Amino acid sequence: MEQQTEKKKVVFSAIQPSGTITLGNYLGAIKNWAAMQEEFSCIYALADLHTITVRQEAAAFRKNIIDAYASILACGIDTEKSLFFIQSHVNTHAQLAWVLDCYTQFGELSRMTQFKDKSAKHADNVNAGLFTYPTLMVADILLYQADMVPVGADQKQHVELTRNIAERFNGLYGNVFKVPEPYIPKNGARVMSLQDPTKKMSKSDENVNACVNLMDSPEVIMKKFKRAVTDSEAKVRYAEGKEGINNLMAIYSAVTGLSFEQIEHDFDGKGYGDFKTAVGEAVIEELRPIREKYEQYIADKAYMQDCYKKAGEIAQKISQRTLDKAMKKVGFVLK
Ligand code: AQP
């Protein structure tokens, strides 16, 4: 990639193809992925290896991978400017993850809130992969010597773990890994469920009304916002105890760029019905071009295959350099 030679800062981020991409994923991460392409050398991945920490049905999983690839291209990821590959196509990720597992403490992984949440949610399948998944994410990031990791607020703890492990490894072996910074948006960093605004919006939520999917039709989006859980005060203002309205305000602000003060001013004296309609309309307009582009990409599977194949080959070469360096430092004999 030309960006590599220009010494632009490196950005790495990934998303799991664990279901239809949500407005939360978009506002928390992917919107920034697209915005960062001009200024930085961007490397993005579909983290399919992570996805099997929760049991998947094979045909649905395969479809989700292709759908997610098309959706992310539709969000504006330009394969001429950025690398966008599928994690399982690049074997260095699992290899470095194993090495780093041996430099990660059981106690550190036990403290990860996502592990606690997901093991409570999938109590019948608390597998070792779910436990060590953060170390795979650490490997994903460190392999590309990333300077910045654009993520939603829920992933901040994992980026902190990445920094700790990189510093520990560098402390033992010299300067092997770049220590990255998280890049978390001001607005939209934590989009909450529309049905239970104390929980984050998640792809895998079983309640279809809880999340807006990027590919929802305008009618469905409007219906979901109209059904969003709010409170009985009927005043649009950002305050403690008004999680439903706070969430709608955060979404509206992330999409329109309006400040909370401006939103409160604009909706002074108006009811929740008007506000929900305005949020629904703003989101529909934001997502409309994405849905249209998705239809074009999903109809051209050969084009997408060409993109992910080429990107995977480049990612393999870039990441192999870091893996070799790390393994050599540990004492492995390279081929
Ligand atoms: N609700 C959210 N608000 C803001 N950002 C979010 N992200 C996820 N949910 C929200 C960000 O999206 C990126 C990709 O996330 P992921 O797929 O790697 O994993 P996740 O955080 O576990 O996402 P989901 O949607 O909740 O998936 P499931 O249901 O499979 O667990 C990350 O940058 C994340 O911060």
mmCIF file of C-alpha atoms and ligand atoms in Angstrom:
data_model
loop_
_atom_site.group_PDB
_atom_site.id
_atom_site.type_symbol
_atom_site.label_atom_id
_atom_site.label_comp_id
_atom_site.label_asym_id
_atom_site.label_seq_id
_atom_site.Cartn_x
_atom_site.Cartn_y
_atom_site.Cartn_z
ATOM 1 C CA MET A 1 0.000 0.000 0.000
ATOM 2 C CA GLU A 2 1.287 3.462 -0.882
ATOM 3 C CA GLN A 3 0.294 4.749 2.594
ATOM 4 C CA GLN A 4 2.824 2.434 4.229
ATOM 5 C CA THR A 5 5.742 4.127 2.503
ATOM 6 C CA GLU A 6 4.438 7.653 3.220
ATOM 7 C CA LYS A 7 4.786 6.979 6.967
ATOM 8 C CA LYS A 8 1.248 7.976 7.766
ATOM 9 C CA LYS A 9 0.044 6.915 11.201
ATOM 10 C CA VAL A 10 -1.409 3.417 11.140
ATOM 11 C CA VAL A 11 -5.016 2.812 12.139
ATOM 12 C CA PHE A 12 -6.302 -0.708 12.841
ATOM 13 C CA SER A 13 -9.803 -1.821 13.754
ATOM 14 C CA ALA A 14 -12.029 -4.851 13.262
ATOM 15 C CA ILE A 15 -15.626 -5.928 13.615
ATOM 16 C CA GLN A 16 -17.149 -9.322 14.209
ATOM 17 C CA PRO A 17 -19.514 -10.701 11.557
ATOM 18 C CA SER A 18 -21.779 -11.933 14.352
ATOM 19 C CA GLY A 19 -25.026 -10.633 12.894
ATOM 20 C CA THR A 20 -26.360 -7.669 10.977
ATOM 21 C CA ILE A 21 -24.298 -4.562 11.626
ATOM 22 C CA THR A 22 -26.075 -2.104 13.901
ATOM 23 C CA LEU A 23 -26.352 1.638 14.205
ATOM 24 C CA GLY A 24 -24.202 1.208 17.353
ATOM 25 C CA ASN A 25 -21.361 -0.427 15.413
ATOM 26 C CA TYR A 26 -21.685 2.280 12.761
ATOM 27 C CA LEU A 27 -21.703 5.337 15.046
ATOM 28 C CA GLY A 28 -19.218 3.855 17.510
ATOM 29 C CA ALA A 29 -16.668 2.610 14.999
ATOM 30 C CA ILE A 30 -17.304 2.300 11.262
ATOM 31 C CA LYS A 31 -18.233 5.929 10.652
ATOM 32 C CA ASN A 32 -14.787 6.829 11.974
ATOM 33 C CA TRP A 33 -13.131 4.105 9.913
ATOM 34 C CA ALA A 34 -14.363 5.822 6.760
ATOM 35 C CA ALA A 35 -13.479 9.318 7.989
ATOM 36 C CA MET A 36 -9.897 8.324 8.852
ATOM 37 C CA GLN A 37 -8.988 6.949 5.426
ATOM 38 C CA GLU A 38 -7.722 10.220 3.958
ATOM 39 C CA GLU A 39 -5.333 11.065 6.734
ATOM 40 C CA PHE A 40 -4.101 7.668 7.922
ATOM 41 C CA SER A 41 -2.911 4.324 6.680
ATOM 42 C CA CYS A 42 -5.987 2.281 7.568
ATOM 43 C CA ILE A 43 -6.189 -1.463 8.075
ATOM 44 C CA TYR A 44 -9.583 -2.991 8.794
ATOM 45 C CA ALA A 45 -10.693 -6.570 9.295
ATOM 46 C CA LEU A 46 -13.732 -8.745 9.671
ATOM 47 C CA ALA A 47 -12.909 -10.556 12.900
ATOM 48 C CA ASP A 48 -14.487 -13.889 12.005
ATOM 49 C CA LEU A 49 -12.174 -15.880 14.309
ATOM 50 C CA HIS A 50 -13.610 -13.942 17.241
ATOM 51 C CA THR A 51 -17.160 -14.731 16.204
ATOM 52 C CA ILE A 52 -16.973 -18.453 16.968
ATOM 53 C CA THR A 53 -16.520 -17.699 20.677
ATOM 54 C CA VAL A 54 -20.323 -17.819 20.505
ATOM 55 C CA ARG A 55 -21.758 -20.857 18.691
ATOM 56 C CA GLN A 56 -22.654 -20.080 15.049
ATOM 57 C CA GLU A 57 -24.809 -21.949 12.565
ATOM 58 C CA ALA A 58 -22.447 -22.524 9.584
ATOM 59 C CA ALA A 59 -24.674 -21.296 6.739
ATOM 60 C CA ALA A 60 -25.802 -18.190 8.649
ATOM 61 C CA PHE A 61 -22.204 -17.442 9.693
ATOM 62 C CA ARG A 62 -20.987 -17.648 6.085
ATOM 63 C CA LYS A 63 -23.780 -15.318 4.973
ATOM 64 C CA ASN A 64 -23.046 -12.876 7.803
ATOM 65 C CA ILE A 65 -19.390 -12.658 6.731
ATOM 66 C CA ILE A 66 -20.263 -11.744 3.157
ATOM 67 C CA ASP A 67 -23.069 -9.397 4.234
ATOM 68 C CA ALA A 68 -20.762 -7.640 6.693
ATOM 69 C CA TYR A 69 -18.081 -7.253 4.006
ATOM 70 C CA ALA A 70 -20.614 -5.659 1.638
ATOM 71 C CA SER A 71 -22.055 -3.462 4.415
ATOM 72 C CA ILE A 72 -18.667 -2.089 5.373
ATOM 73 C CA LEU A 73 -17.729 -1.335 1.783
ATOM 74 C CA ALA A 74 -21.102 0.425 1.564
ATOM 75 C CA CYS A 75 -20.181 2.537 4.621
ATOM 76 C CA GLY A 76 -17.434 4.038 2.498
ATOM 77 C CA ILE A 77 -14.399 1.831 3.109
ATOM 78 C CA ASP A 78 -12.439 2.277 -0.094
ATOM 79 C CA THR A 79 -10.219 -0.701 -0.902
ATOM 80 C CA GLU A 80 -7.984 1.531 -3.026
ATOM 81 C CA LYS A 81 -7.122 3.532 0.099
ATOM 82 C CA SER A 82 -7.452 1.013 2.941
ATOM 83 C CA LEU A 83 -6.758 -2.647 3.538
ATOM 84 C CA PHE A 84 -9.959 -4.497 4.354
ATOM 85 C CA PHE A 85 -9.486 -8.224 4.844
ATOM 86 C CA ILE A 86 -11.016 -11.256 6.526
ATOM 87 C CA GLN A 87 -9.109 -12.229 9.685
ATOM 88 C CA SER A 88 -9.193 -16.018 9.135
ATOM 89 C CA HIS A 89 -7.425 -15.535 5.769
ATOM 90 C CA VAL A 90 -4.323 -14.273 7.571
ATOM 91 C CA ASN A 91 -2.775 -16.962 9.733
ATOM 92 C CA THR A 92 -0.471 -14.683 11.737
ATOM 93 C CA HIS A 93 -3.370 -13.554 13.970
ATOM 94 C CA ALA A 94 -3.928 -16.932 15.610
ATOM 95 C CA GLN A 95 -0.163 -17.534 15.822
ATOM 96 C CA LEU A 96 0.672 -14.278 17.593
ATOM 97 C CA ALA A 97 -2.390 -14.709 19.828
ATOM 98 C CA TRP A 98 -0.929 -17.990 21.105
ATOM 99 C CA VAL A 99 2.426 -16.392 21.845
ATOM 100 C CA LEU A 100 0.740 -13.469 23.635
ATOM 101 C CA ASP A 101 -1.523 -15.818 25.607
ATOM 102 C CA CYS A 102 1.670 -16.905 27.333
ATOM 103 C CA TYR A 103 2.374 -13.286 28.318
ATOM 104 C CA THR A 104 -1.151 -12.576 29.603
ATOM 105 C CA GLN A 105 -2.257 -13.283 33.138
ATOM 106 C CA PHE A 106 -5.368 -15.270 34.007
ATOM 107 C CA GLY A 107 -6.357 -12.447 36.386
ATOM 108 C CA GLU A 108 -6.180 -9.834 33.623
ATOM 109 C CA LEU A 109 -8.532 -11.765 31.379
ATOM 110 C CA SER A 110 -10.872 -12.498 34.297
ATOM 111 C CA ARG A 111 -11.373 -8.754 34.766
ATOM 112 C CA MET A 112 -12.609 -8.122 31.212
ATOM 113 C CA THR A 113 -16.189 -6.906 31.463
ATOM 114 C CA GLN A 114 -17.084 -8.285 28.020
ATOM 115 C CA PHE A 115 -16.065 -11.766 29.180
ATOM 116 C CA LYS A 116 -18.247 -11.396 32.263
ATOM 117 C CA ASP A 117 -21.206 -10.133 30.195
ATOM 118 C CA LYS A 118 -20.886 -12.740 27.454
ATOM 119 C CA SER A 119 -20.304 -15.665 29.804
ATOM 120 C CA ALA A 120 -23.438 -14.661 31.721
ATOM 121 C CA LYS A 121 -25.353 -14.400 28.439
ATOM 122 C CA HIS A 122 -24.072 -17.753 27.100
ATOM 123 C CA ALA A 123 -23.805 -19.672 30.378
ATOM 124 C CA ASP A 124 -24.086 -23.007 28.540
ATOM 125 C CA ASN A 125 -20.971 -22.317 26.447
ATOM 126 C CA VAL A 126 -18.299 -20.503 28.478
ATOM 127 C CA ASN A 127 -15.466 -21.766 26.261
ATOM 128 C CA ALA A 128 -11.742 -21.059 26.508
ATOM 129 C CA GLY A 129 -11.916 -18.947 23.326
ATOM 130 C CA LEU A 130 -14.400 -16.583 24.952
ATOM 131 C CA PHE A 131 -11.937 -16.156 27.803
ATOM 132 C CA THR A 132 -8.838 -15.588 25.648
ATOM 133 C CA TYR A 133 -10.609 -13.574 22.929
ATOM 134 C CA PRO A 134 -9.075 -10.282 24.180
ATOM 135 C CA THR A 135 -5.561 -11.661 23.538
ATOM 136 C CA LEU A 136 -6.538 -12.430 19.945
ATOM 137 C CA MET A 137 -7.690 -8.821 19.681
ATOM 138 C CA VAL A 138 -4.354 -7.705 21.137
ATOM 139 C CA ALA A 139 -2.581 -9.720 18.434
ATOM 140 C CA ASP A 140 -4.844 -8.259 15.704
ATOM 141 C CA ILE A 141 -3.799 -4.744 16.683
ATOM 142 C CA LEU A 142 -0.102 -5.299 17.464
ATOM 143 C CA LEU A 143 0.617 -7.218 14.248
ATOM 144 C CA TYR A 144 0.135 -4.025 12.230
ATOM 145 C CA GLN A 145 2.095 -1.719 14.582
ATOM 146 C CA ALA A 146 -1.057 0.382 14.854
ATOM 147 C CA ASP A 147 -0.892 3.885 16.317
ATOM 148 C CA MET A 148 -4.652 4.246 16.756
ATOM 149 C CA VAL A 149 -7.629 1.952 17.213
ATOM 150 C CA PRO A 150 -11.039 3.508 16.456
ATOM 151 C CA VAL A 151 -13.561 1.647 18.643
ATOM 152 C CA GLY A 152 -16.728 2.196 20.648
ATOM 153 C CA ALA A 153 -16.429 2.774 24.393
ATOM 154 C CA ASP A 154 -17.172 -0.913 25.130
ATOM 155 C CA GLN A 155 -13.812 -1.901 23.624
ATOM 156 C CA LYS A 156 -11.693 0.618 25.552
ATOM 157 C CA GLN A 157 -10.759 -1.991 28.158
ATOM 158 C CA HIS A 158 -9.437 -4.313 25.437
ATOM 159 C CA VAL A 159 -7.290 -1.553 23.954
ATOM 160 C CA GLU A 160 -5.917 -0.877 27.442
ATOM 161 C CA LEU A 161 -5.049 -4.571 27.730
ATOM 162 C CA THR A 162 -3.311 -4.269 24.341
ATOM 163 C CA ARG A 163 -1.201 -1.421 25.681
ATOM 164 C CA ASN A 164 -0.315 -3.358 28.832
ATOM 165 C CA ILE A 165 0.719 -6.485 26.947
ATOM 166 C CA ALA A 166 2.712 -4.488 24.371
ATOM 167 C CA GLU A 167 4.555 -2.651 27.159
ATOM 168 C CA ARG A 168 5.219 -5.911 29.029
ATOM 169 C CA PHE A 169 6.589 -7.607 25.903
ATOM 170 C CA ASN A 170 8.665 -4.560 24.936
ATOM 171 C CA GLY A 171 9.976 -4.403 28.517
ATOM 172 C CA LEU A 172 11.289 -7.943 28.153
ATOM 173 C CA TYR A 173 12.515 -7.894 24.561
ATOM 174 C CA GLY A 174 13.050 -4.300 23.415
ATOM 175 C CA ASN A 175 10.952 -2.324 21.005
ATOM 176 C CA VAL A 176 8.877 -5.024 19.282
ATOM 177 C CA PHE A 177 5.366 -3.533 19.272
ATOM 178 C CA LYS A 178 3.967 -0.029 18.813
ATOM 179 C CA VAL A 179 1.841 0.847 21.871
ATOM 180 C CA PRO A 180 -1.503 2.008 20.384
ATOM 181 C CA GLU A 181 -4.050 4.579 21.556
ATOM 182 C CA PRO A 182 -7.811 4.019 21.520
ATOM 183 C CA TYR A 183 -9.764 6.497 19.365
ATOM 184 C CA ILE A 184 -13.277 6.846 20.746
ATOM 185 C CA PRO A 185 -15.829 9.221 19.186
ATOM 186 C CA LYS A 186 -17.312 12.055 21.293
ATOM 187 C CA ASN A 187 -20.840 11.149 20.240
ATOM 188 C CA GLY A 188 -22.177 7.686 19.519
ATOM 189 C CA ALA A 189 -19.431 5.943 21.492
ATOM 190 C CA ARG A 190 -21.999 3.879 23.352
ATOM 191 C CA VAL A 191 -25.347 3.538 21.613
ATOM 192 C CA MET A 192 -27.837 1.845 23.913
ATOM 193 C CA SER A 193 -30.617 -0.646 23.240
ATOM 194 C CA LEU A 194 -33.878 1.033 22.189
ATOM 195 C CA GLN A 195 -35.793 -1.397 24.397
ATOM 196 C CA ASP A 196 -33.536 -1.393 27.459
ATOM 197 C CA PRO A 197 -31.428 1.768 27.440
ATOM 198 C CA THR A 198 -29.300 0.537 30.328
ATOM 199 C CA LYS A 199 -27.798 -2.103 27.973
ATOM 200 C CA LYS A 200 -25.664 -1.394 24.913
ATOM 201 C CA MET A 201 -27.130 -1.932 21.457
ATOM 202 C CA SER A 202 -25.799 -5.306 20.227
ATOM 203 C CA LYS A 203 -25.951 -7.199 16.952
ATOM 204 C CA SER A 204 -26.776 -10.391 18.741
ATOM 205 C CA ASP A 205 -29.710 -8.987 20.757
ATOM 206 C CA GLU A 206 -32.667 -11.319 20.421
ATOM 207 C CA ASN A 207 -35.183 -8.490 20.656
ATOM 208 C CA VAL A 208 -35.420 -7.168 17.076
ATOM 209 C CA ASN A 209 -36.796 -3.847 18.296
ATOM 210 C CA ALA A 210 -33.731 -3.242 20.483
ATOM 211 C CA CYS A 211 -31.396 -2.343 17.647
ATOM 212 C CA VAL A 212 -31.468 -0.553 14.327
ATOM 213 C CA ASN A 213 -29.671 -2.528 11.644
ATOM 214 C CA LEU A 214 -27.887 -0.723 8.833
ATOM 215 C CA MET A 215 -30.037 -2.561 6.302
ATOM 216 C CA ASP A 216 -33.414 -1.927 7.953
ATOM 217 C CA SER A 217 -35.941 -0.290 5.627
ATOM 218 C CA PRO A 218 -37.045 3.310 6.413
ATOM 219 C CA GLU A 219 -40.424 2.001 7.643
ATOM 220 C CA VAL A 220 -38.763 -0.451 10.042
ATOM 221 C CA ILE A 221 -36.339 2.200 11.335
ATOM 222 C CA MET A 222 -39.179 4.614 12.036
ATOM 223 C CA LYS A 223 -41.216 1.901 13.763
ATOM 224 C CA LYS A 224 -38.265 0.988 16.018
ATOM 225 C CA PHE A 225 -37.699 4.607 17.063
ATOM 226 C CA LYS A 226 -41.412 5.140 17.705
ATOM 227 C CA ARG A 227 -41.378 2.101 20.008
ATOM 228 C CA ALA A 228 -38.204 3.174 21.813
ATOM 229 C CA VAL A 229 -38.501 3.078 25.597
ATOM 230 C CA THR A 230 -38.462 6.565 27.159
ATOM 231 C CA ASP A 231 -39.843 7.997 30.440
ATOM 232 C CA SER A 232 -42.952 9.772 31.665
ATOM 233 C CA GLU A 233 -41.562 13.295 31.972
ATOM 234 C CA ALA A 234 -42.262 14.137 28.307
ATOM 235 C CA LYS A 235 -39.461 16.701 28.163
ATOM 236 C CA VAL A 236 -36.512 16.370 25.783
ATOM 237 C CA ARG A 237 -33.555 17.022 28.049
ATOM 238 C CA TYR A 238 -30.353 15.158 28.912
ATOM 239 C CA ALA A 239 -30.451 14.106 32.564
ATOM 240 C CA GLU A 240 -29.758 11.253 34.925
ATOM 241 C CA GLY A 241 -32.576 8.734 35.064
ATOM 242 C CA LYS A 242 -33.664 9.541 31.484
ATOM 243 C CA GLU A 243 -31.532 6.849 29.791
ATOM 244 C CA GLY A 244 -33.970 6.342 26.903
ATOM 245 C CA ILE A 245 -34.074 10.037 25.970
ATOM 246 C CA ASN A 246 -30.330 10.432 26.618
ATOM 247 C CA ASN A 247 -29.720 7.633 24.139
ATOM 248 C CA LEU A 248 -32.001 9.161 21.486
ATOM 249 C CA MET A 249 -30.302 12.530 22.000
ATOM 250 C CA ALA A 250 -26.862 10.941 21.617
ATOM 251 C CA ILE A 251 -27.931 9.213 18.389
ATOM 252 C CA TYR A 252 -29.502 12.403 17.034
ATOM 253 C CA SER A 253 -26.423 14.405 17.951
ATOM 254 C CA ALA A 254 -24.038 11.862 16.377
ATOM 255 C CA VAL A 255 -26.016 11.881 13.120
ATOM 256 C CA THR A 256 -26.841 15.614 12.807
ATOM 257 C CA GLY A 257 -23.839 17.141 14.586
ATOM 258 C CA LEU A 258 -26.186 19.218 16.801
ATOM 259 C CA SER A 259 -25.163 19.775 20.430
ATOM 260 C CA PHE A 260 -27.368 18.598 23.300
ATOM 261 C CA GLU A 261 -28.156 22.238 24.166
ATOM 262 C CA GLN A 262 -29.313 22.885 20.619
ATOM 263 C CA ILE A 263 -31.465 19.737 20.618
ATOM 264 C CA GLU A 264 -33.070 20.703 23.952
ATOM 265 C CA HIS A 265 -33.739 24.166 22.547
ATOM 266 C CA ASP A 266 -35.188 22.876 19.250
ATOM 267 C CA PHE A 267 -37.552 20.450 21.016
ATOM 268 C CA ASP A 268 -38.576 22.733 23.878
ATOM 269 C CA GLY A 269 -42.331 22.406 24.332
ATOM 270 C CA LYS A 270 -42.561 19.473 21.905
ATOM 271 C CA GLY A 271 -43.492 15.921 22.916
ATOM 272 C CA TYR A 272 -41.536 12.675 22.618
ATOM 273 C CA GLY A 273 -43.572 11.732 19.529
ATOM 274 C CA ASP A 274 -42.106 14.651 17.551
ATOM 275 C CA PHE A 275 -38.608 13.957 18.842
ATOM 276 C CA LYS A 276 -38.732 10.246 18.005
ATOM 277 C CA THR A 277 -39.930 11.085 14.486
ATOM 278 C CA ALA A 278 -37.056 13.549 14.032
ATOM 279 C CA VAL A 279 -34.489 10.990 15.240
ATOM 280 C CA GLY A 280 -36.009 8.322 12.978
ATOM 281 C CA GLU A 281 -35.906 10.645 9.946
ATOM 282 C CA ALA A 282 -32.296 11.687 10.596
ATOM 283 C CA VAL A 283 -31.170 8.062 10.900
ATOM 284 C CA ILE A 284 -33.127 7.030 7.781
ATOM 285 C CA GLU A 285 -31.354 9.729 5.746
ATOM 286 C CA GLU A 286 -27.943 8.788 7.178
ATOM 287 C CA LEU A 287 -28.417 5.115 6.321
ATOM 288 C CA ARG A 288 -30.212 5.492 2.965
ATOM 289 C CA PRO A 289 -27.067 5.767 0.770
ATOM 290 C CA ILE A 290 -25.424 2.912 2.705
ATOM 291 C CA ARG A 291 -28.360 0.612 1.992
ATOM 292 C CA GLU A 292 -28.318 1.526 -1.675
ATOM 293 C CA LYS A 293 -24.589 0.845 -2.009
ATOM 294 C CA TYR A 294 -24.908 -2.411 -0.078
ATOM 295 C CA GLU A 295 -27.366 -3.662 -2.731
ATOM 296 C CA GLN A 296 -24.744 -3.010 -5.426
ATOM 297 C CA TYR A 297 -21.910 -4.763 -3.568
ATOM 298 C CA ILE A 298 -23.898 -7.787 -2.471
ATOM 299 C CA ALA A 299 -24.918 -8.359 -6.098
ATOM 300 C CA ASP A 300 -21.239 -8.521 -7.123
ATOM 301 C CA LYS A 301 -19.677 -11.308 -5.064
ATOM 302 C CA ALA A 302 -16.794 -11.734 -7.531
ATOM 303 C CA TYR A 303 -15.722 -8.130 -6.966
ATOM 304 C CA MET A 304 -15.802 -8.573 -3.197
ATOM 305 C CA GLN A 305 -13.833 -11.817 -3.431
ATOM 306 C CA ASP A 306 -11.184 -10.038 -5.446
ATOM 307 C CA CYS A 307 -11.013 -7.275 -2.781
ATOM 308 C CA TYR A 308 -10.703 -9.552 0.248
ATOM 309 C CA LYS A 309 -8.279 -11.917 -1.446
ATOM 310 C CA LYS A 310 -5.873 -9.128 -2.406
ATOM 311 C CA ALA A 311 -6.197 -7.421 0.980
ATOM 312 C CA GLY A 312 -5.586 -10.700 2.811
ATOM 313 C CA GLU A 313 -2.365 -11.301 0.871
ATOM 314 C CA ILE A 314 -1.037 -7.829 1.730
ATOM 315 C CA ALA A 315 -2.098 -8.170 5.381
ATOM 316 C CA GLN A 316 -0.283 -11.504 5.568
ATOM 317 C CA LYS A 317 2.972 -9.904 4.391
ATOM 318 C CA ILE A 318 2.742 -6.886 6.706
ATOM 319 C CA SER A 319 1.801 -8.934 9.764
ATOM 320 C CA GLN A 320 4.371 -11.676 9.105
ATOM 321 C CA ARG A 321 7.150 -9.143 9.678
ATOM 322 C CA THR A 322 5.887 -8.393 13.200
ATOM 323 C CA LEU A 323 5.207 -12.040 13.996
ATOM 324 C CA ASP A 324 8.719 -13.051 12.912
ATOM 325 C CA LYS A 325 10.245 -10.255 14.963
ATOM 326 C CA ALA A 326 8.297 -11.266 18.087
ATOM 327 C CA MET A 327 9.038 -14.991 17.680
ATOM 328 C CA LYS A 328 12.718 -14.373 17.124
ATOM 329 C CA LYS A 329 12.918 -12.302 20.307
ATOM 330 C CA VAL A 330 11.259 -15.102 22.289
ATOM 331 C CA GLY A 331 13.839 -17.544 20.958
ATOM 332 C CA PHE A 332 12.027 -19.522 18.272
ATOM 333 C CA VAL A 333 14.108 -20.684 15.303
ATOM 334 C CA LEU A 334 12.597 -19.124 12.168
ATOM 335 C CA LYS A 335 12.270 -21.149 8.927
HETATM 336 N N1 AQP B 1 -23.691 -0.115 21.148
HETATM 337 C C1 AQP B 1 -22.549 0.325 20.633
HETATM 338 N N2 AQP B 1 -22.281 1.648 20.595
HETATM 339 C C2 AQP B 1 -21.112 2.104 20.058
HETATM 340 N N3 AQP B 1 -20.164 1.289 19.523
HETATM 341 C C3 AQP B 1 -20.397 -0.026 19.541
HETATM 342 N N4 AQP B 1 -19.693 -1.086 19.106
HETATM 343 C C4 AQP B 1 -20.366 -2.234 19.370
HETATM 344 N N5 AQP B 1 -21.535 -1.952 19.967
HETATM 345 C C5 AQP B 1 -21.590 -0.582 20.097
HETATM 346 C C6 AQP B 1 -18.411 -0.992 18.440
HETATM 347 O O1 AQP B 1 -18.508 -1.669 17.199
HETATM 348 C C7 AQP B 1 -17.233 -2.221 16.882
HETATM 349 C C8 AQP B 1 -17.376 -3.645 16.462
HETATM 350 O O2 AQP B 1 -17.825 -4.422 17.545
HETATM 351 P P1 AQP B 1 -17.615 -5.986 17.515
HETATM 352 O O3 AQP B 1 -18.453 -6.585 16.490
HETATM 353 O O4 AQP B 1 -16.195 -6.311 17.385
HETATM 354 O O5 AQP B 1 -18.004 -6.468 18.940
HETATM 355 P P2 AQP B 1 -19.044 -6.013 19.975
HETATM 356 O O6 AQP B 1 -18.539 -4.784 20.654
HETATM 357 O O7 AQP B 1 -19.296 -7.197 20.836
HETATM 358 O O8 AQP B 1 -20.335 -5.642 19.105
HETATM 359 P P3 AQP B 1 -21.804 -6.133 19.249
HETATM 360 O O9 AQP B 1 -22.625 -5.400 18.235
HETATM 361 O O10 AQP B 1 -22.259 -6.020 20.675
HETATM 362 O O11 AQP B 1 -21.709 -7.649 18.818
HETATM 363 P P4 AQP B 1 -22.163 -8.941 19.581
HETATM 364 O O12 AQP B 1 -23.636 -8.805 19.787
HETATM 365 O O13 AQP B 1 -21.795 -10.058 18.677
HETATM 366 O O14 AQP B 1 -21.411 -8.968 20.877
HETATM 367 C C9 AQP B 1 -16.356 -2.062 18.126
HETATM 368 O O15 AQP B 1 -15.470 -1.000 17.905
HETATM 369 C C10 AQP B 1 -17.318 -1.723 19.209
HETATM 370 O O16 AQP B 1 -16.740 -0.882 20.184
#
